[in-house]
Coordinates of C-alpha atoms in Angstrom, one line a residue:
M172 CA 118.5 140.0 64.0
S173 CA 116.5 137.1 65.5
Q174 CA 116.8 133.6 64.1
R175 CA 114.9 130.4 64.4
L176 CA 116.2 127.7 66.8
P177 CA 117.9 124.9 64.8
E178 CA 115.9 121.8 63.9
P179 CA 117.2 118.3 64.3
P180 CA 118.4 116.7 61.1
E181 CA 115.8 113.9 61.3
A182 CA 112.2 114.3 60.3
G183 CA 110.1 116.3 62.7
L184 CA 107.5 113.6 63.1
L185 CA 110.1 111.0 63.9
N186 CA 111.6 113.3 66.6
A187 CA 108.1 114.1 68.0
A188 CA 107.5 110.3 68.3
R189 CA 110.8 109.9 70.1
F190 CA 109.8 112.6 72.5
G191 CA 106.5 110.9 73.2
T192 CA 107.8 107.4 73.6
Q193 CA 111.5 107.7 74.7
T194 CA 111.2 111.0 76.5
F195 CA 114.3 111.1 78.7
R196 CA 116.6 109.5 76.1
F197 CA 115.4 112.1 73.6
L198 CA 115.9 115.0 75.9
E199 CA 119.4 113.9 76.9
G200 CA 120.3 113.7 73.2
V201 CA 118.9 117.2 72.6
Q202 CA 120.8 118.5 75.6
S203 CA 124.1 117.1 74.4
R204 CA 123.6 118.3 70.7
F205 CA 122.1 121.8 71.1
H206 CA 123.6 124.6 73.2
D207 CA 120.5 126.7 73.4
G208 CA 117.7 124.5 72.2
T209 CA 115.8 123.1 69.2
A210 CA 112.5 123.6 67.5
I211 CA 110.9 120.4 66.1
P212 CA 108.2 120.8 63.4
I213 CA 105.1 118.6 64.1
P214 CA 102.4 118.1 61.4
G215 CA 99.0 119.4 62.5
R216 CA 100.3 121.5 65.5
A217 CA 102.8 124.2 66.4
P218 CA 106.4 123.3 66.8
L219 CA 107.8 121.5 69.9
V220 CA 110.5 123.7 71.4
V221 CA 113.1 122.2 73.8
L222 CA 115.2 124.8 75.6
T223 CA 118.6 123.5 76.8
S224 CA 120.3 126.8 77.9
P225 CA 119.7 127.8 81.6
E226 CA 119.9 131.4 80.6
L227 CA 117.1 131.1 78.0
I228 CA 115.1 129.0 80.5
T229 CA 115.4 131.7 83.2
E230 CA 114.4 134.4 80.7
A231 CA 111.4 132.4 79.5
L232 CA 110.1 131.7 83.0
D233 CA 110.5 135.3 84.0
R234 CA 108.2 136.4 81.1
R235 CA 104.9 134.9 82.1
E236 CA 102.9 136.9 79.6
A237 CA 105.0 135.8 76.7
F238 CA 105.3 132.2 77.8
T239 CA 102.0 131.1 79.3
R240 CA 101.0 128.0 81.1
V241 CA 99.3 125.3 79.1
P242 CA 95.5 125.4 80.0
A243 CA 94.0 122.3 81.7
Q244 CA 92.3 120.3 79.0
D245 CA 90.4 117.0 78.6
S246 CA 91.2 114.6 81.5
A247 CA 93.2 117.2 83.4
A248 CA 90.3 119.6 83.4
M249 CA 88.1 116.9 84.9
I250 CA 90.0 117.4 88.2
A251 CA 90.6 121.2 88.2
E252 CA 90.5 123.9 85.5
Q253 CA 91.7 127.0 87.2
G254 CA 93.8 126.1 90.2
L255 CA 96.8 128.3 91.2
V256 CA 99.2 126.0 89.3
Q257 CA 97.2 126.3 86.1
S258 CA 95.8 129.9 86.0
E259 CA 97.2 133.0 84.3
G260 CA 96.7 136.8 84.2
D261 CA 94.4 138.6 86.6
L262 CA 93.0 135.5 88.1
W263 CA 96.4 134.1 88.9
E264 CA 97.4 137.4 90.5
Q265 CA 94.2 137.4 92.6
Q266 CA 94.7 133.8 93.7
R267 CA 98.4 134.3 94.6
S268 CA 97.5 137.4 96.6
V269 CA 94.8 135.6 98.6
M270 CA 96.8 132.4 99.2
A271 CA 100.3 133.7 99.7
P272 CA 100.0 134.2 103.5
A273 CA 99.1 130.5 103.8
F274 CA 102.6 129.5 102.5
G275 CA 104.9 131.8 104.4
G276 CA 106.1 132.8 107.9
Q277 CA 104.3 131.0 110.6
Q278 CA 102.7 128.5 108.2
V279 CA 106.1 127.2 107.2
T280 CA 106.9 126.6 110.8
A281 CA 103.5 125.0 111.4
Y282 CA 104.0 122.8 108.3
A283 CA 107.5 121.7 109.5
N284 CA 106.3 120.9 113.0
T285 CA 103.3 118.9 111.7
T286 CA 105.5 117.0 109.3
G287 CA 108.0 116.3 112.1
N288 CA 105.1 114.9 114.2
R289 CA 103.8 112.8 111.4
A290 CA 107.3 111.4 110.7
H291 CA 107.8 110.7 114.4
R292 CA 104.6 108.7 114.5
L293 CA 105.6 106.8 111.4
A294 CA 108.9 106.0 113.0
D295 CA 107.2 104.7 116.1
E296 CA 105.0 102.4 113.9
W297 CA 108.0 101.1 112.1
A298 CA 109.8 100.4 115.4
D299 CA 106.8 98.5 116.7
T300 CA 106.6 96.4 113.5
G301 CA 110.3 95.6 113.3
E302 CA 112.0 94.6 110.1
Q303 CA 109.4 94.7 107.2
S304 CA 109.0 95.1 103.5
T305 CA 106.8 98.0 102.4
N306 CA 105.9 100.2 99.4
L307 CA 108.0 103.2 100.3
H308 CA 106.2 105.5 97.9
K309 CA 102.8 104.7 99.4
Q310 CA 104.1 105.3 102.9
M311 CA 105.5 108.7 101.9
T312 CA 102.3 109.6 100.0
S313 CA 100.1 108.7 103.0
M314 CA 102.2 110.8 105.3
T315 CA 102.6 113.9 103.2
I316 CA 98.9 114.1 102.1
R317 CA 97.8 114.0 105.7
V318 CA 100.2 116.9 106.5
A319 CA 99.1 118.9 103.4
S320 CA 95.4 118.5 104.2
E321 CA 95.9 119.5 107.8
I322 CA 98.0 122.6 107.1
L323 CA 96.5 123.8 103.9
L324 CA 92.9 122.7 104.4
G325 CA 92.5 122.7 108.1
E326 CA 91.7 118.9 108.5
D327 CA 93.7 115.7 108.6
I328 CA 91.9 113.4 106.1
G329 CA 92.9 110.3 108.0
Q330 CA 94.7 107.1 107.0
A331 CA 91.8 105.5 105.0
R332 CA 91.3 108.6 102.9
A333 CA 95.1 109.0 102.4
D334 CA 95.3 105.4 101.2
Q335 CA 92.4 106.0 98.8
F336 CA 94.0 109.1 97.5
H337 CA 97.2 107.2 96.8
E338 CA 95.1 104.8 94.6
W339 CA 93.5 107.7 92.8
M340 CA 96.9 109.1 92.1
Q341 CA 98.1 105.8 90.7
I342 CA 95.2 105.8 88.3
A343 CA 95.9 109.5 87.3
G344 CA 99.5 108.5 86.7
E345 CA 98.4 105.9 84.2
E346 CA 96.0 108.4 82.5
F347 CA 98.6 111.2 82.2
E348 CA 101.5 109.0 81.1
F349 CA 103.4 110.4 78.2
G350 CA 103.0 108.7 74.9
L351 CA 102.3 109.4 71.2
D352 CA 99.2 111.4 72.2
A353 CA 101.6 114.1 73.5
V354 CA 102.6 114.9 70.0
T355 CA 99.5 113.9 67.9
P356 CA 97.5 116.7 66.1
E357 CA 95.4 118.7 68.4
W358 CA 92.2 117.7 66.6
V359 CA 92.6 114.0 67.6
P360 CA 90.2 113.4 70.5
E361 CA 91.6 112.1 73.8
R362 CA 90.1 108.9 75.3
V363 CA 89.5 109.0 79.1
S364 CA 89.3 105.7 80.9
P365 CA 86.4 104.9 83.2
A366 CA 88.8 104.3 86.1
F367 CA 90.2 107.8 85.7
R368 CA 86.6 109.3 85.6
E369 CA 85.9 107.6 88.9
A370 CA 89.2 108.8 90.4
A371 CA 88.5 112.4 89.2
D372 CA 85.0 112.2 90.7
G373 CA 86.5 111.0 93.9
I374 CA 89.1 113.9 94.2
R375 CA 86.4 116.5 93.4
G376 CA 84.0 114.9 95.9
L377 CA 86.6 114.8 98.6
S378 CA 87.4 118.5 97.9
E379 CA 83.7 119.4 98.2
E380 CA 83.4 117.5 101.5
L381 CA 86.4 119.4 103.0
I382 CA 85.1 122.8 101.8
E383 CA 81.6 122.2 103.3
R384 CA 83.0 121.0 106.7
R385 CA 85.3 124.0 106.8
R386 CA 82.4 126.4 106.0
A387 CA 80.4 124.8 108.8
A388 CA 83.2 125.1 111.3
L389 CA 83.8 128.8 110.4
A390 CA 80.1 129.5 110.6
D391 CA 80.0 128.1 114.1
G392 CA 82.9 130.4 115.1
E393 CA 85.5 127.6 115.3
D394 CA 89.2 128.3 114.3
E395 CA 88.6 132.0 113.8
G396 CA 92.3 132.7 113.8
S397 CA 93.2 130.0 111.4
A398 CA 95.6 130.9 108.6
D399 CA 95.2 127.8 106.4
M400 CA 94.7 128.2 102.7
L401 CA 91.1 127.0 102.6
T402 CA 90.0 129.3 105.3
M403 CA 91.5 132.3 103.5
L404 CA 89.7 131.3 100.3
I405 CA 86.4 131.0 102.1
R406 CA 86.8 134.4 103.7
A407 CA 87.8 135.9 100.4
E408 CA 84.2 135.2 99.1
D409 CA 83.1 138.1 101.4
N410 CA 85.7 140.5 100.0
P411 CA 84.1 142.8 97.4
D412 CA 87.5 143.2 95.8
V413 CA 87.8 139.5 95.1
E414 CA 85.8 137.7 92.4
L415 CA 86.0 134.0 92.6
P416 CA 84.7 132.1 89.5
T417 CA 82.3 129.2 89.9
N418 CA 83.9 126.2 91.5
Q419 CA 87.1 128.2 92.0
I420 CA 87.5 127.0 95.6
R421 CA 86.9 123.4 94.7
D422 CA 89.6 123.7 91.9
E423 CA 92.0 125.1 94.5
V424 CA 91.4 122.4 97.0
A425 CA 91.7 119.6 94.4
T426 CA 94.8 121.2 93.0
F427 CA 96.5 121.4 96.4
L428 CA 95.4 118.0 97.5
I429 CA 97.6 116.8 94.6
A430 CA 100.3 119.5 94.4
G431 CA 100.5 119.9 98.2
H432 CA 101.8 116.4 98.7
E433 CA 102.8 114.7 95.5
T434 CA 106.2 116.2 94.7
T435 CA 107.3 116.0 98.4
A436 CA 106.3 112.4 98.6
L437 CA 108.1 111.6 95.3
S438 CA 111.2 113.5 96.4
L439 CA 111.3 111.7 99.7
T440 CA 111.0 108.4 98.0
Y441 CA 113.9 109.2 95.6
T442 CA 116.1 110.7 98.3
L443 CA 115.7 107.6 100.5
S444 CA 116.4 105.4 97.5
L445 CA 119.6 107.3 96.7
L446 CA 120.7 107.1 100.4
S447 CA 120.2 103.4 100.3
W448 CA 122.6 103.1 97.4
N449 CA 125.1 105.4 99.0
P450 CA 125.6 104.0 102.5
E451 CA 128.4 106.4 103.4
T452 CA 126.2 109.3 102.6
R453 CA 123.3 107.8 104.6
E454 CA 125.7 107.3 107.6
R455 CA 126.6 111.0 107.5
V456 CA 122.8 111.9 107.5
R457 CA 122.4 109.6 110.5
E458 CA 125.2 111.0 112.4
E459 CA 123.9 114.5 111.9
A460 CA 120.4 113.5 112.9
E461 CA 121.8 111.8 116.1
A462 CA 123.6 115.1 117.0
V463 CA 120.7 117.4 116.2
L464 CA 117.4 115.6 117.1
G465 CA 116.1 115.0 120.5
D466 CA 113.9 112.2 121.8
G467 CA 110.6 113.9 120.7
P468 CA 109.3 114.8 117.3
P469 CA 111.7 117.0 115.2
T470 CA 110.6 120.6 114.8
H471 CA 111.2 123.6 112.6
D472 CA 114.0 124.7 115.0
D473 CA 116.0 121.7 114.0
V474 CA 116.1 122.5 110.3
A475 CA 118.9 125.0 110.4
D476 CA 121.2 122.5 112.0
L477 CA 120.5 119.7 109.5
E478 CA 122.8 121.2 106.9
Y479 CA 124.1 117.9 105.4
T480 CA 120.6 116.4 105.3
K481 CA 119.4 119.5 103.4
R482 CA 122.3 119.1 100.9
A483 CA 121.4 115.4 100.4
Y484 CA 117.8 116.4 99.7
R485 CA 118.8 119.1 97.2
E486 CA 121.1 116.6 95.4
A487 CA 118.3 114.1 95.1
L488 CA 116.1 116.9 93.6
R489 CA 118.9 117.4 91.0
L490 CA 119.0 113.8 89.9
Y491 CA 115.4 112.9 90.3
P492 CA 113.3 116.1 90.0
P493 CA 109.7 115.1 90.6
A494 CA 108.6 117.9 88.3
W495 CA 111.0 116.8 85.5
A496 CA 110.2 119.7 83.1
V497 CA 108.4 123.0 83.0
F498 CA 105.9 123.4 80.2
R499 CA 104.8 126.6 78.6
Q500 CA 103.2 127.9 75.4
A501 CA 104.4 130.8 73.3
N502 CA 101.9 133.6 73.3
G503 CA 102.5 135.1 69.8
D504 CA 105.8 135.2 68.0
V505 CA 108.2 135.8 70.9
D506 CA 111.8 136.9 70.8
L507 CA 113.9 135.0 73.3
G508 CA 117.6 135.7 73.4
E509 CA 118.7 135.8 69.8
Y510 CA 115.9 133.6 68.7
T511 CA 112.2 133.9 67.7
I512 CA 109.8 131.3 69.1
E513 CA 106.8 130.7 66.9
D514 CA 103.3 131.5 68.1
G515 CA 101.7 128.6 69.9
S516 CA 104.9 126.6 70.2
A517 CA 104.9 124.0 73.0
V518 CA 108.0 125.0 75.1
I519 CA 109.7 122.4 77.3
M520 CA 112.3 123.4 79.8
P521 CA 113.5 120.0 81.2
Q522 CA 115.1 119.9 84.6
W523 CA 115.9 116.2 84.0
S524 CA 118.4 116.8 81.2
V525 CA 119.7 120.3 82.3
H526 CA 120.4 118.9 85.8
R527 CA 122.4 116.1 84.3
D528 CA 124.4 118.2 81.9
E529 CA 128.2 118.0 82.4
H530 CA 128.6 121.6 81.2
H531 CA 126.8 122.7 84.3
F532 CA 127.6 120.0 86.9
E533 CA 130.8 118.2 87.6
A534 CA 130.3 114.4 87.5
P535 CA 126.6 115.0 86.8
N536 CA 125.4 111.4 87.3
T537 CA 127.1 111.1 90.8
F538 CA 125.1 111.6 93.9
D539 CA 127.2 114.2 95.7
P540 CA 125.5 116.2 98.4
D541 CA 128.7 118.1 99.1
R542 CA 128.5 119.9 95.7
W543 CA 126.0 122.1 97.5
A544 CA 128.6 123.0 100.1
R545 CA 130.8 124.2 97.2
R546 CA 128.0 126.0 95.4
D547 CA 125.0 128.0 96.5
P548 CA 122.0 126.3 94.9
N549 CA 120.1 129.6 94.7
G550 CA 122.9 131.0 92.5
V551 CA 123.0 128.1 90.0
E552 CA 120.8 128.9 87.0
A553 CA 121.0 125.3 85.8
Y554 CA 119.3 124.1 89.0
F555 CA 115.6 124.8 89.2
P556 CA 113.7 121.9 90.8
F557 CA 111.0 124.3 92.0
S558 CA 111.0 126.2 88.7
T559 CA 111.8 129.9 88.8
G560 CA 110.3 133.2 88.0
P561 CA 106.8 134.5 89.0
H562 CA 105.3 131.0 88.7
A563 CA 107.9 129.3 90.9
C564 CA 106.5 126.7 93.3
I565 CA 104.6 128.5 96.1
G566 CA 105.3 125.6 98.5
R567 CA 109.1 125.5 98.1
G568 CA 109.6 126.5 101.8
F569 CA 107.2 123.8 102.9
A570 CA 109.0 121.1 100.9
L571 CA 112.5 122.0 102.0
S572 CA 111.8 122.2 105.7
G573 CA 109.4 119.3 105.9
A574 CA 111.4 116.8 103.8
T575 CA 114.6 117.6 105.8
L576 CA 112.9 116.7 109.0
V577 CA 111.4 113.5 107.6
L578 CA 114.8 112.3 106.2
A579 CA 116.6 113.0 109.5
R580 CA 114.0 111.3 111.7
L581 CA 113.6 108.2 109.6
V582 CA 117.3 107.7 108.6
R583 CA 118.4 108.2 112.2
D584 CA 116.6 105.0 113.4
F585 CA 116.2 102.9 110.3
D586 CA 118.1 101.4 107.3
I587 CA 115.7 101.9 104.4
D588 CA 117.1 99.6 101.7
V589 CA 115.8 99.9 98.1
P590 CA 116.9 97.5 95.3
E591 CA 119.2 99.3 92.9
D592 CA 117.0 98.7 89.9
E593 CA 113.8 100.0 91.6
L594 CA 113.9 103.4 89.8
D595 CA 114.9 102.1 86.4
D596 CA 111.3 102.1 85.1
L597 CA 109.6 105.3 86.1
R598 CA 106.3 106.6 84.6
I599 CA 106.7 110.0 82.9
T600 CA 103.6 112.1 83.5
P601 CA 103.7 115.8 84.4
T602 CA 105.6 114.4 87.4
L603 CA 108.1 111.6 87.5
R604 CA 106.3 108.7 89.2
P605 CA 107.1 105.0 90.1
I606 CA 104.9 102.7 88.1
D607 CA 104.2 100.1 90.8
G608 CA 105.5 101.8 93.8
V609 CA 109.0 101.5 95.3
E610 CA 109.6 98.3 97.3
A611 CA 111.9 98.8 100.4
T612 CA 113.0 96.8 103.4
I613 CA 112.9 98.7 106.7
T614 CA 115.3 97.6 109.4
P615 CA 115.6 99.2 112.8
V616 CA 119.2 100.4 113.5
E617 CA 120.6 98.7 116.6

């Protein structure tokens, strides 16, 4: 017989406030106290459910009709309402079918090669400048968004637009930062800042520009064999079996301008920071890169031989998962394991605390890339940086291959040193973001 998840002994509203204002401390406490999870009553809205069991999390993420995505609302809907990372049901299945070829096979190779080229150019720029201080996160953002726009949308947006996009994302981070509004009653209106309205307008405007230029190029017979995501979406408009809602292509472009670069930029920033604080590990990455990479840009062919670098990246994703939790909503009263989850419950499945749980990882707070030589990451239920189930990240192959090449190319030739307290104060939004960037000193290796 099903039972309810246990409730914390403290008042529900107090726990809800802790989640909104001390999010990671609260999640770590829940992780240590509850084997499967907890349900927190919140006045004026459905319970807040935090799942702590990897088995229950896997089951929930496998059941997309029972645990649905949270629809884009308020400020989030001002950027995109029905992108692939937000949609459900028949629309999601149609989107996934149309876009899946843009994220597999030859496109993974193209993404890796383009990323390797971009990292090689950045390394040349750093070498010409010599020792310097820089905002590491901004550098990674500018690089990854230009790669994402070129591979997914068929056009490199250029350095000026990349820098502008970084500023828009900083504003969005402020707007989406977790606070008490995450647990206030649903009838309380959300305030949207003028700066965010301007940033959202900018992202939508850039999306429309890219779409129109791509339409014109295709109409002129250019790039007829292109397999990028935007080309596939435009061609799908002529398919009688595909029905695209109004503004659907714009929503997809806006969504992937963000999703196509943000988590990779963040994960590179966090990995390079961890390597800075673990010089022996950084030296092993450097030695591997020296043995594998040639004089030119790294390519997809190099990825298979960069085994230790891949392990270092996977370990950084464990400690600092850019998508720090998966959010779902219970669609009706749902049986999950031996429990019943109440209709409408906000369900949180936190990579942050599960990845740091000593029941699942030995020495969980230690940066140890070699743990992934001892364990297959694909076989560890407690490790899900790209989520899991039908809605798992479609760009996982892009991120793993591209990030591996960037790390190898940059670490081979540079000491990238980050102060040890630089990640102490991160902004908790739907992703885990630096508040004011990540300052780093770049020094060429003699």
